[in-house]
mmCIF file of C-alpha atoms in Angstrom:
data_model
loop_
_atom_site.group_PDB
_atom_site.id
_atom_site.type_symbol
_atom_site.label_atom_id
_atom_site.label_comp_id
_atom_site.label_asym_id
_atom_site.label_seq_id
_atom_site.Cartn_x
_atom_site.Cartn_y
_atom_site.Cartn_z
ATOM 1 C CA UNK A 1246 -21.225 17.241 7.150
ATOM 2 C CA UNK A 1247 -22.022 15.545 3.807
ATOM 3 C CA UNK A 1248 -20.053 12.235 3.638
ATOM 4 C CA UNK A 1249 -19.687 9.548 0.893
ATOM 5 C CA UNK A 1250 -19.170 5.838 2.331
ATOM 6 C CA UNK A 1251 -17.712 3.171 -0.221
ATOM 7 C CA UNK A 1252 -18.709 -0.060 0.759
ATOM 8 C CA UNK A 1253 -16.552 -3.337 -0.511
ATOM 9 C CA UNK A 1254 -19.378 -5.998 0.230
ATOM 10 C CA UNK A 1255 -16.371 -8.978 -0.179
ATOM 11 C CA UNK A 1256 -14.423 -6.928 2.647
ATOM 12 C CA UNK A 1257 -12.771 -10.607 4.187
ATOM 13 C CA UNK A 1258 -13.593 -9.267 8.000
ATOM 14 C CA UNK A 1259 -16.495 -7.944 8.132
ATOM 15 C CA UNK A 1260 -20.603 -9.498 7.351
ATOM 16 C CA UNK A 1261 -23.335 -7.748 5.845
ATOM 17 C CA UNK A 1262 -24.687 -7.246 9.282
ATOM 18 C CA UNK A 1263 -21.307 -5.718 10.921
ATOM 19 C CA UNK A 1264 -21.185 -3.434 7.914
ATOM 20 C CA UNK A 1265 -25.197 -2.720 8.559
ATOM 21 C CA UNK A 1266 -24.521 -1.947 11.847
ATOM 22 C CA UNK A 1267 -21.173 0.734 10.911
ATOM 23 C CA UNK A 1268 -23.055 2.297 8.159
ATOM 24 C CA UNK A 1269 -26.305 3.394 10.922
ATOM 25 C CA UNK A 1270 -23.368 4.747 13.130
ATOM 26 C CA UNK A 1271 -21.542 7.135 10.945
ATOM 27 C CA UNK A 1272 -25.021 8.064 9.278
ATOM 28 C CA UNK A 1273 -26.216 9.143 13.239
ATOM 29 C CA UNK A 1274 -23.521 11.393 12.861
ATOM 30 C CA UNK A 1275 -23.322 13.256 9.265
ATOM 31 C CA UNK A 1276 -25.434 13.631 6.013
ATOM 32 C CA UNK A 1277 -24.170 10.005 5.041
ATOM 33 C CA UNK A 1278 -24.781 8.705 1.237
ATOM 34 C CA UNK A 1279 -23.495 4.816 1.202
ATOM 35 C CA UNK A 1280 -22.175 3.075 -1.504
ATOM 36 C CA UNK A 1281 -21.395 -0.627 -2.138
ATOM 37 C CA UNK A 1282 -18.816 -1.388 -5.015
ATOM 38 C CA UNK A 1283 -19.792 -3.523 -7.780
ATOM 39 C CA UNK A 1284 -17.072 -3.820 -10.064
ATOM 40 C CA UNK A 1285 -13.162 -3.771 -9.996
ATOM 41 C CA UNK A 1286 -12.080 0.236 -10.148
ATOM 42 C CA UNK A 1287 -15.300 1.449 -8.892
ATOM 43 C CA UNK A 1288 -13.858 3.053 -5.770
ATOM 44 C CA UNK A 1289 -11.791 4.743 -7.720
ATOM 45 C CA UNK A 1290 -14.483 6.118 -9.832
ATOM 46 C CA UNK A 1291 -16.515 6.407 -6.755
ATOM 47 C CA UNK A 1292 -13.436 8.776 -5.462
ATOM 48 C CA UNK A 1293 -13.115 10.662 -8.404
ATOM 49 C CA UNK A 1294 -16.854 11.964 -7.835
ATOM 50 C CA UNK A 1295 -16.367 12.838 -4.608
ATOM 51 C CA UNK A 1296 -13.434 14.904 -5.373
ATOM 52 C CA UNK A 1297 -15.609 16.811 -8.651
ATOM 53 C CA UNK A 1298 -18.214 17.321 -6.355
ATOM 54 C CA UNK A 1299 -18.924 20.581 -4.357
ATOM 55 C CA UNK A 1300 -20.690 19.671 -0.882
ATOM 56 C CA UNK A 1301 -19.128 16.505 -0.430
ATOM 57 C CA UNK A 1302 -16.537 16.856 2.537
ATOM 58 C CA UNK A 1303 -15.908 13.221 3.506
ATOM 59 C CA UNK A 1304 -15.137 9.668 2.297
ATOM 60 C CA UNK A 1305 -15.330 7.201 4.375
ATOM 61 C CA UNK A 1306 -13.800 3.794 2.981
ATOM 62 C CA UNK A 1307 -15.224 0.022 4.574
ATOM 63 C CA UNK A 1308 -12.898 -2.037 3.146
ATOM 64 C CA UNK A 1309 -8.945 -3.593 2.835
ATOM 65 C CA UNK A 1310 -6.229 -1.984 1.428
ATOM 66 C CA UNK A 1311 -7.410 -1.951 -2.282
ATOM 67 C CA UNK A 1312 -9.803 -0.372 -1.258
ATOM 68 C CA UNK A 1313 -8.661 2.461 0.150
ATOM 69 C CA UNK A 1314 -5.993 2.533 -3.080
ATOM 70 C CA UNK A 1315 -8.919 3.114 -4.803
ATOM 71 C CA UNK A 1316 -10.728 6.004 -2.930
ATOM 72 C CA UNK A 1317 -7.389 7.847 -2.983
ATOM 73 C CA UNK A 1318 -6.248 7.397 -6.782
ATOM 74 C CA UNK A 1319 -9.944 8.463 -7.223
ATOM 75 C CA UNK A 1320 -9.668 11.250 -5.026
ATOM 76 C CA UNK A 1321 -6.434 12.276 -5.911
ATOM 77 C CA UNK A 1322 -6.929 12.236 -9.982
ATOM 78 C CA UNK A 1323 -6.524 15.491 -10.520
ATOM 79 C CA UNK A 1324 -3.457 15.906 -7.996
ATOM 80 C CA UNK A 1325 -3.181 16.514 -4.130
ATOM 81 C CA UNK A 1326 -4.795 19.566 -2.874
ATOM 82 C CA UNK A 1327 -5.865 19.129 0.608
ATOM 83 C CA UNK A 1328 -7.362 22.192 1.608
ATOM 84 C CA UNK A 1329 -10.187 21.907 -1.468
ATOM 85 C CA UNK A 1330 -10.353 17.828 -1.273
ATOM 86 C CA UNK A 1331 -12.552 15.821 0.948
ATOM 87 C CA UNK A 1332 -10.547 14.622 3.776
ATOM 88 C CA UNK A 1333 -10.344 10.493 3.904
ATOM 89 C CA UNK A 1334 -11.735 8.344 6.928
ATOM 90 C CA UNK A 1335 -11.116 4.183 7.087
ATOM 91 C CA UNK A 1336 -12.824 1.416 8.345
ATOM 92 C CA UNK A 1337 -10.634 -1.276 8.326
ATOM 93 C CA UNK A 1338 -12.255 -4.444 6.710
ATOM 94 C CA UNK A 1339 -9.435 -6.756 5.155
ATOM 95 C CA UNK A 1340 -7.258 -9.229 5.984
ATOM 96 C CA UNK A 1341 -4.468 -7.089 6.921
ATOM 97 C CA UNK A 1342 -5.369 -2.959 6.735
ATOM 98 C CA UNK A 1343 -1.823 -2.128 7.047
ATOM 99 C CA UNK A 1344 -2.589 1.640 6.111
ATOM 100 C CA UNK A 1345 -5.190 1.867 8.806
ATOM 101 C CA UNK A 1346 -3.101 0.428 11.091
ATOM 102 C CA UNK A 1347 -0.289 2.300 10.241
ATOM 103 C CA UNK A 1348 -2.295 5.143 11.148
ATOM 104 C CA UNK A 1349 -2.835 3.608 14.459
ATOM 105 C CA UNK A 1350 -6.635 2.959 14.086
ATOM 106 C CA UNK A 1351 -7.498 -0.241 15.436
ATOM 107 C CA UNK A 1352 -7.730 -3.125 13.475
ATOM 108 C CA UNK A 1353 -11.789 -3.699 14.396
ATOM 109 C CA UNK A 1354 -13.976 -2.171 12.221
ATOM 110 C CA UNK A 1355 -16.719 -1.657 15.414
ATOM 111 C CA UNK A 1356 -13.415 0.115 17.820
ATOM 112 C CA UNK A 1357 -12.210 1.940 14.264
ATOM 113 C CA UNK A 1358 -15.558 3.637 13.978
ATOM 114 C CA UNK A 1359 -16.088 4.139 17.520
ATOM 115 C CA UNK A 1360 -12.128 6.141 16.994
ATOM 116 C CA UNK A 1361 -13.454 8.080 13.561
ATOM 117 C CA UNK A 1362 -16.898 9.287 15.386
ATOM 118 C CA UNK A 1363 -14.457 10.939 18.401
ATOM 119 C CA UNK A 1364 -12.157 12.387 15.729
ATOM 120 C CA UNK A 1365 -14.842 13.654 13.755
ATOM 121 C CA UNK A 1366 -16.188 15.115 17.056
ATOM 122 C CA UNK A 1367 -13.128 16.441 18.587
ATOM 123 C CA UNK A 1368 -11.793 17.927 14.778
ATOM 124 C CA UNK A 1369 -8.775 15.685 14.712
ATOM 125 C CA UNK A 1370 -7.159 15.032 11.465
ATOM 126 C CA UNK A 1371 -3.529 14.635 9.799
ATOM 127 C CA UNK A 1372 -2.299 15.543 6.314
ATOM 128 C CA UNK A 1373 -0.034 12.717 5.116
ATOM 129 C CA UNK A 1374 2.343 12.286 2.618
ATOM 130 C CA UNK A 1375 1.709 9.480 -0.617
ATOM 131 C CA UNK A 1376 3.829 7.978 -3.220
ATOM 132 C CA UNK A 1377 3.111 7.790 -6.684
ATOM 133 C CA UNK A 1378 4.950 5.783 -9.311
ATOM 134 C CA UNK A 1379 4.302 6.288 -13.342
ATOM 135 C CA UNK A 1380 6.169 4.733 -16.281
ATOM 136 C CA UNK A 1381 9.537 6.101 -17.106
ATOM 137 C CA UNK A 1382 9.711 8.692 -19.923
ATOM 138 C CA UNK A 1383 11.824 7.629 -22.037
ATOM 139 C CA UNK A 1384 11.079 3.792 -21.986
ATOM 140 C CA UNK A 1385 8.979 1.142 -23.035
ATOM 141 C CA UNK A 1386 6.394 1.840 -19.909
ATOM 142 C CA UNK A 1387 6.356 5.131 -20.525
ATOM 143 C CA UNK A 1388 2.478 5.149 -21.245
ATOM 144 C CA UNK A 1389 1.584 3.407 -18.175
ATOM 145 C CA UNK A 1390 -0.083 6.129 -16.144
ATOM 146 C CA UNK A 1391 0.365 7.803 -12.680
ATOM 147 C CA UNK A 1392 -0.989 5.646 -9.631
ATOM 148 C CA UNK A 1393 -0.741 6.480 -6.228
ATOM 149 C CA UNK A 1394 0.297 4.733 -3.287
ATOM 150 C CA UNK A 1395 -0.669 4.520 0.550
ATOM 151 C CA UNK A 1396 2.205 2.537 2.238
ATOM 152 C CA UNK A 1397 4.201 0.277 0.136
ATOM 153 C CA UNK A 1398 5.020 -0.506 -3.348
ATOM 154 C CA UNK A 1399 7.765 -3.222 -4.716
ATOM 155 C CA UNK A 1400 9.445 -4.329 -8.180
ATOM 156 C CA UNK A 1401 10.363 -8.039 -8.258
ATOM 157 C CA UNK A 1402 10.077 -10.814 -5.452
ATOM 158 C CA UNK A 1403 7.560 -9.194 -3.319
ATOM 159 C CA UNK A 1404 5.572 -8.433 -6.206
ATOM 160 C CA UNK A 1405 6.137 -11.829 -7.701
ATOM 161 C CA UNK A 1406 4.315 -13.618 -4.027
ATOM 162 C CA UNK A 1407 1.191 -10.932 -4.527
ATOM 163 C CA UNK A 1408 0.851 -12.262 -7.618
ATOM 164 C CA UNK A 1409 0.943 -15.765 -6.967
ATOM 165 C CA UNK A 1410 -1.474 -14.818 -3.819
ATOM 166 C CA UNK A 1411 -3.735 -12.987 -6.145
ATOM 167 C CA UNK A 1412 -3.837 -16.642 -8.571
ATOM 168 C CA UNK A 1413 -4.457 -18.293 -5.312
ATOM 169 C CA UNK A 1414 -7.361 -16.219 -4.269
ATOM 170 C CA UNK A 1415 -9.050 -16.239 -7.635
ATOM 171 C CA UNK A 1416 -9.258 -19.821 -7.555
ATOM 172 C CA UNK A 1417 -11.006 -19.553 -4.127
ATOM 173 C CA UNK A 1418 -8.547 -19.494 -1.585
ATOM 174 C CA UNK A 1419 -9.088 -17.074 1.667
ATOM 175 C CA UNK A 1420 -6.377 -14.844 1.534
ATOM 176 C CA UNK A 1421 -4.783 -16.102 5.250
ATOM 177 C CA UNK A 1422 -0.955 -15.208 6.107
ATOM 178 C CA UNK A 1423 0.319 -19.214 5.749
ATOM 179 C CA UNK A 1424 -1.122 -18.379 1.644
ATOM 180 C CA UNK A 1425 1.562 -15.629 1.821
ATOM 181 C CA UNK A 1426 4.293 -17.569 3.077
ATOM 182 C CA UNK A 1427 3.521 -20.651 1.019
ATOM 183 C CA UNK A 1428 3.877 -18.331 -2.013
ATOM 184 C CA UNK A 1429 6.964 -16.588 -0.574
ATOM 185 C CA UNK A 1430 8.583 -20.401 -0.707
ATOM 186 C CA UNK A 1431 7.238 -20.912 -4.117
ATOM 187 C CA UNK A 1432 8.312 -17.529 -5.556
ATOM 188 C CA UNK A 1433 11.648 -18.072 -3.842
ATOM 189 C CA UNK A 1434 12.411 -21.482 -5.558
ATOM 190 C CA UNK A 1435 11.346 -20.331 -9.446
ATOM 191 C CA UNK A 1436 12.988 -16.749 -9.090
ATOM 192 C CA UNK A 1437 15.381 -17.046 -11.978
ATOM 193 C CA UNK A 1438 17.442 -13.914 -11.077
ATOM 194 C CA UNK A 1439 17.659 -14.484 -7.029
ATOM 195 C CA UNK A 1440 21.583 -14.630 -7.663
ATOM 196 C CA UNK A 1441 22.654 -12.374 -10.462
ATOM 197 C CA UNK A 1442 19.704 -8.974 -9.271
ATOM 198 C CA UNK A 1443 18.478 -7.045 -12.720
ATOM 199 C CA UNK A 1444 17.180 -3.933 -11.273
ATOM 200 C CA UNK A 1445 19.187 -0.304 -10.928
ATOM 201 C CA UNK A 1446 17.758 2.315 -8.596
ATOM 202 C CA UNK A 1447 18.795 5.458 -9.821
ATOM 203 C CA UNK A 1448 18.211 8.426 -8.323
ATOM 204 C CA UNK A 1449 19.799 12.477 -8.995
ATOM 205 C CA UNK A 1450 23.116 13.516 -7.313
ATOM 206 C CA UNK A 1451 23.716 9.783 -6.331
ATOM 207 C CA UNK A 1452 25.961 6.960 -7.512
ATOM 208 C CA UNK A 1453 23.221 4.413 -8.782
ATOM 209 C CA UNK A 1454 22.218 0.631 -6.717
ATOM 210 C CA UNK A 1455 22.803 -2.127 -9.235
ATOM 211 C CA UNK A 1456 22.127 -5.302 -9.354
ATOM 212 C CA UNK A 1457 18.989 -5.854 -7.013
ATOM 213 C CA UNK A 1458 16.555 -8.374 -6.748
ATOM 214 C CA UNK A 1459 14.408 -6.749 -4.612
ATOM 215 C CA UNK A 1460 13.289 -3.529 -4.514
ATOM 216 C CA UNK A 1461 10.380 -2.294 -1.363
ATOM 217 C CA UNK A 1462 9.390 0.810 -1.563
ATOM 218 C CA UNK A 1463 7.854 2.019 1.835
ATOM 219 C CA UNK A 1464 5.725 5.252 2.850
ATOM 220 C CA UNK A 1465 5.412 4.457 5.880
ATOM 221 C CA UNK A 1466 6.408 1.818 9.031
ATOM 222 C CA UNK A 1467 5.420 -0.994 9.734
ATOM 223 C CA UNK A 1468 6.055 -2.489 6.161
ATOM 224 C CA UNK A 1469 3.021 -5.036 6.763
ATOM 225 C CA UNK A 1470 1.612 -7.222 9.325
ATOM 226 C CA UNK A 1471 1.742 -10.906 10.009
ATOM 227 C CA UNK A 1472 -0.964 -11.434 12.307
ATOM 228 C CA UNK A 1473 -0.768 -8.706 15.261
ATOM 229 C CA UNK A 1474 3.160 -8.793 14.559
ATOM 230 C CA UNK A 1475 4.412 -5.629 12.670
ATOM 231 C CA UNK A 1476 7.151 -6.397 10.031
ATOM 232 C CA UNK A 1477 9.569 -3.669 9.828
ATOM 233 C CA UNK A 1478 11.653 -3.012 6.088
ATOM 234 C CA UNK A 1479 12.133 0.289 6.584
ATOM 235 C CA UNK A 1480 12.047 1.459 10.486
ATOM 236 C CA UNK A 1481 12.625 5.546 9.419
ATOM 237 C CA UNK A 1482 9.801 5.155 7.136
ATOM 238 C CA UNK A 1483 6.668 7.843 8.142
ATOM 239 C CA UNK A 1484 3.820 9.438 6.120
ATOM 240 C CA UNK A 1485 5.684 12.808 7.119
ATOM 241 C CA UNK A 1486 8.559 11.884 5.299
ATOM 242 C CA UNK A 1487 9.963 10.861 1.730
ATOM 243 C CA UNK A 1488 9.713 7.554 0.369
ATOM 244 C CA UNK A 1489 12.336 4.689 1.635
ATOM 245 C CA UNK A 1490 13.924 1.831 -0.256
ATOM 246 C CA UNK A 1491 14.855 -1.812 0.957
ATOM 247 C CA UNK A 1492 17.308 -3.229 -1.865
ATOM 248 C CA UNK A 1493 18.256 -6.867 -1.704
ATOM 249 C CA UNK A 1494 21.161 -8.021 -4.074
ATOM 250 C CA UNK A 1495 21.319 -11.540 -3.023
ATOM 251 C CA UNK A 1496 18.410 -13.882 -2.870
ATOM 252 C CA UNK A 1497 20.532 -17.419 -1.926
ATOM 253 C CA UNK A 1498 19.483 -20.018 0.563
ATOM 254 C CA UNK A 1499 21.085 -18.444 3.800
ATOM 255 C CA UNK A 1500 20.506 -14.287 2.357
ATOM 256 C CA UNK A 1501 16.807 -15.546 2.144
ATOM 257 C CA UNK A 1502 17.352 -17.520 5.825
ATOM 258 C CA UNK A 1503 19.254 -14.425 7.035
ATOM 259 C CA UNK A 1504 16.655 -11.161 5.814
ATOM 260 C CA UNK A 1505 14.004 -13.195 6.148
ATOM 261 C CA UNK A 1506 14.981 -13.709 10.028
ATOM 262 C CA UNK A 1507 15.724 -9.889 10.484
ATOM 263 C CA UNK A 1508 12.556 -9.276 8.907
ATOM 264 C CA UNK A 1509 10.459 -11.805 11.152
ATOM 265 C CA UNK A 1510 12.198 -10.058 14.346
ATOM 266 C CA UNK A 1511 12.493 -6.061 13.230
ATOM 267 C CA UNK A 1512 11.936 -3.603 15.183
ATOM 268 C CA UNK A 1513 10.924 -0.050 14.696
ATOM 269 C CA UNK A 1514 14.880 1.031 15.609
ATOM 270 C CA UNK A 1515 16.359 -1.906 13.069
ATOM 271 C CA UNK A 1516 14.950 -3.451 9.867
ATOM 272 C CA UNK A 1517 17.224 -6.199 7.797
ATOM 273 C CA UNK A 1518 20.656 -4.875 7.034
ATOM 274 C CA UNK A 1519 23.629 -6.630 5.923
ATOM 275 C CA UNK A 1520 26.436 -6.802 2.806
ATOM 276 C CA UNK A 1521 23.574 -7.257 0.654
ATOM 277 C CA UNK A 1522 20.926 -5.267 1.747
ATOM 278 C CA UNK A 1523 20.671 -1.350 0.954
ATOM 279 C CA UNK A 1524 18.886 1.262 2.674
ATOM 280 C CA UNK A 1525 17.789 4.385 1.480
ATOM 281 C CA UNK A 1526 15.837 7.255 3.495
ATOM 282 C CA UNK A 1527 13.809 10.359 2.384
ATOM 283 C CA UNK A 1528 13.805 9.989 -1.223
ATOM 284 C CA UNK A 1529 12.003 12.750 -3.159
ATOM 285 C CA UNK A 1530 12.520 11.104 -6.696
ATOM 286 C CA UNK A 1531 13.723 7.767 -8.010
ATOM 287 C CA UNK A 1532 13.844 5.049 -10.798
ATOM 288 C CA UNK A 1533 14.161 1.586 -10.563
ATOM 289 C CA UNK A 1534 14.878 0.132 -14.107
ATOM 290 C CA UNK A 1535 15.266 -3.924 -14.651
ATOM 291 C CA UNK A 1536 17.114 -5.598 -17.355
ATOM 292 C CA UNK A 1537 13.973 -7.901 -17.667
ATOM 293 C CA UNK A 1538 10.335 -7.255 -17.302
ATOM 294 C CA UNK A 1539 9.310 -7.872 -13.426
ATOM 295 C CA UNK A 1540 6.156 -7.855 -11.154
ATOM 296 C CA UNK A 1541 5.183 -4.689 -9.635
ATOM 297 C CA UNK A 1542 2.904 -3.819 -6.876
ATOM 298 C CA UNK A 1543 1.653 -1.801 -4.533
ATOM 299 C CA UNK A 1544 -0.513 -1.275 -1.814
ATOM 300 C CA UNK A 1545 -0.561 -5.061 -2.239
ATOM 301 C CA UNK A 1546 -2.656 -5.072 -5.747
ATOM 302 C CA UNK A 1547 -0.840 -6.760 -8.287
ATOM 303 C CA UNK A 1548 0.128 -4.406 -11.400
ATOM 304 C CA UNK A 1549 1.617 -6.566 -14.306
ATOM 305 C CA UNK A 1550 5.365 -6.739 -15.686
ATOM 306 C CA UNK A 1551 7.081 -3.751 -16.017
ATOM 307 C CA UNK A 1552 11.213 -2.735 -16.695
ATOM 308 C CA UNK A 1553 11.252 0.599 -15.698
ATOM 309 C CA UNK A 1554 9.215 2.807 -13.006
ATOM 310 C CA UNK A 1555 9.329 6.314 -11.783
ATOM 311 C CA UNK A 1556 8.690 6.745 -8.106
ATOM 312 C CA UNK A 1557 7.947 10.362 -6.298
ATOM 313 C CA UNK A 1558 7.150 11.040 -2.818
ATOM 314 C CA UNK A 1559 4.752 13.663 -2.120
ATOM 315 C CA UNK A 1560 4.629 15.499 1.411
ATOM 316 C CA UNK A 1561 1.001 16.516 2.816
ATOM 317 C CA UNK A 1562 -1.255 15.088 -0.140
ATOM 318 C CA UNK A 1563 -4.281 14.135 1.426
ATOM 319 C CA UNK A 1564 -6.027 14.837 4.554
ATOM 320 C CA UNK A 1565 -6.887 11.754 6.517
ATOM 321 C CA UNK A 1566 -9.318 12.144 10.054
ATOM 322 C CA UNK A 1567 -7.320 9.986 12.785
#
């Protein structure tokens, strides 16, 4: 087997030597070509390669969760065909590695390798389902192009405390979970539509959500991590599934006490639910549109402002080796 491995060398978990170390194992075991990303997008492009290639069969990905965003927008530029693609394979080297995780790998990049080698061995694989999200025909972001998601995406708060994280980590800070819930307090106290929501999740045959100020859009379940504790939005989420919505409408003092306890103390049978909080399970296709220009993000990466974005959930797009 001819294998690509994308490296990210600032990978928060893992040193030069640990990475050393993962790269001689995998190449013991397959025709391996490794890779170490120098630039912002270079996965991606990295991806895209692998996926034009013709002997390539692999990609392994040593990294976070951008990361692995990258590899599959890369690999998945020309659309999901998993019988002609190269399957996907993850090391998990981040801070959190929610997608590995969710994919019940273990969150040590020495036991996760140790697990790919056996599956690799023993031919075990999975095709999963993605989202993707584009700009809206029809409206202003109607230019912004097609990406791909692996596990979660969000309009508004959540993608508001990203953001501020992202600011944080630029100016040197390790990206820890107390920097998350720091900038969960500070999002919280200048969100200037926590009351009165702007966002409308529309989707066809259905009466549309109004008035939300949060929007999560989940793949899969858990939603994230904090620490070894999974945090459940969307229990009935699953990679074999649609794509599942938590909407928030209120954003006061006790809704934020109130979800924010649920959240802390879901399980994988009940997420946060309430007067305020909405649902949804198994969407195919769906818009959120805001009155006002809001954060969006996914897979964690910060994506700019945007009013109106197209989501899609696609069953079986890539092949991942579990």
């Amino acid at each position: 087997m001819r294998a690509l491995l994308v490296v990210n060398p600032a990978a928060t978990t893992t040193s030069a030597r640990t990475r050393d170390v993962l790269t001689h194992a995998l190449a013991s075991e397959m025709k391996l070509e490794a890779v170490t990303t120098e630039y912002r997008g270079h996965a991606r492009d990295l991806g895209r390669q692998a996926a034009e290639s013709k002997d390539i069969e692999l990609v392994v990905a040593l990294g976070g969760d951008g990361t692995v965003n990258e590899v599959v927008n890369g690999l998945l530029h020309n659309g999901p065909d998993p019988d002609r693609l190269p399957g996907l394979a993850v090391v998990p080297g981040g801070s959190t590695n929610v997608f590995a995780r969710a994919l019940g790998l273990p969150n040590d990049a020495v036991e996760a390798t140790g697990v790919l080698l056996d599956a690799l061995r023993e031919s075990r694989e999975r095709t999963v389902g993605l989202g993707v999200a584009r700009g809206t025909a029809g409206t202003e972001d109607e230019s912004v192009p097609e990406r791909w998601f692996t596990f979660c995406a969000g309009l508004g708060f959540d993608a508001g405390v990203i953001g501020r994280v992202e600011q944080q980590r630029e100016r040197g800070r390790k990206s820890t979970h107390s920097l998350y819930l720091r900038q969960v307090v500070r999002q919280f106290l200048g969100e200037a539509n926590r009351r009165h929501g702007t966002i409308t999740l529309e989707q066809p045959g259905a009466d549309p959500v109004t008035d939300l100020v949060l929007s999560i859009v989940c793949n899969t379940s858990p939603w994230t991590f904090l620490g070894n504790r999974p945090v459940y939005a969307s229990p009935k989420a699953s990679f074999d599934t649609g794509l599942d919505v938590l909407g928030l409408s209120r954003m006061s003092t006790p809704a934020v006490a109130r979800y924010g306890t649920q959240l802390l103390t879901s399980s994988p049978e009940r997420g946060p639910h309430g007067r305020h909080a909405t649902s949804l399970h198994d969407l195919t296709d769906f818009t959120l549109h805001s009155k006002v220009p809001l954060p969006l993000q996914m897979d964690g990466d910060h994506l700019g402002l945007r009013t109106s974005v197209t989501f899609t959930g696609v069953r079986r797009a890539l092949r991942v080796i579990v």
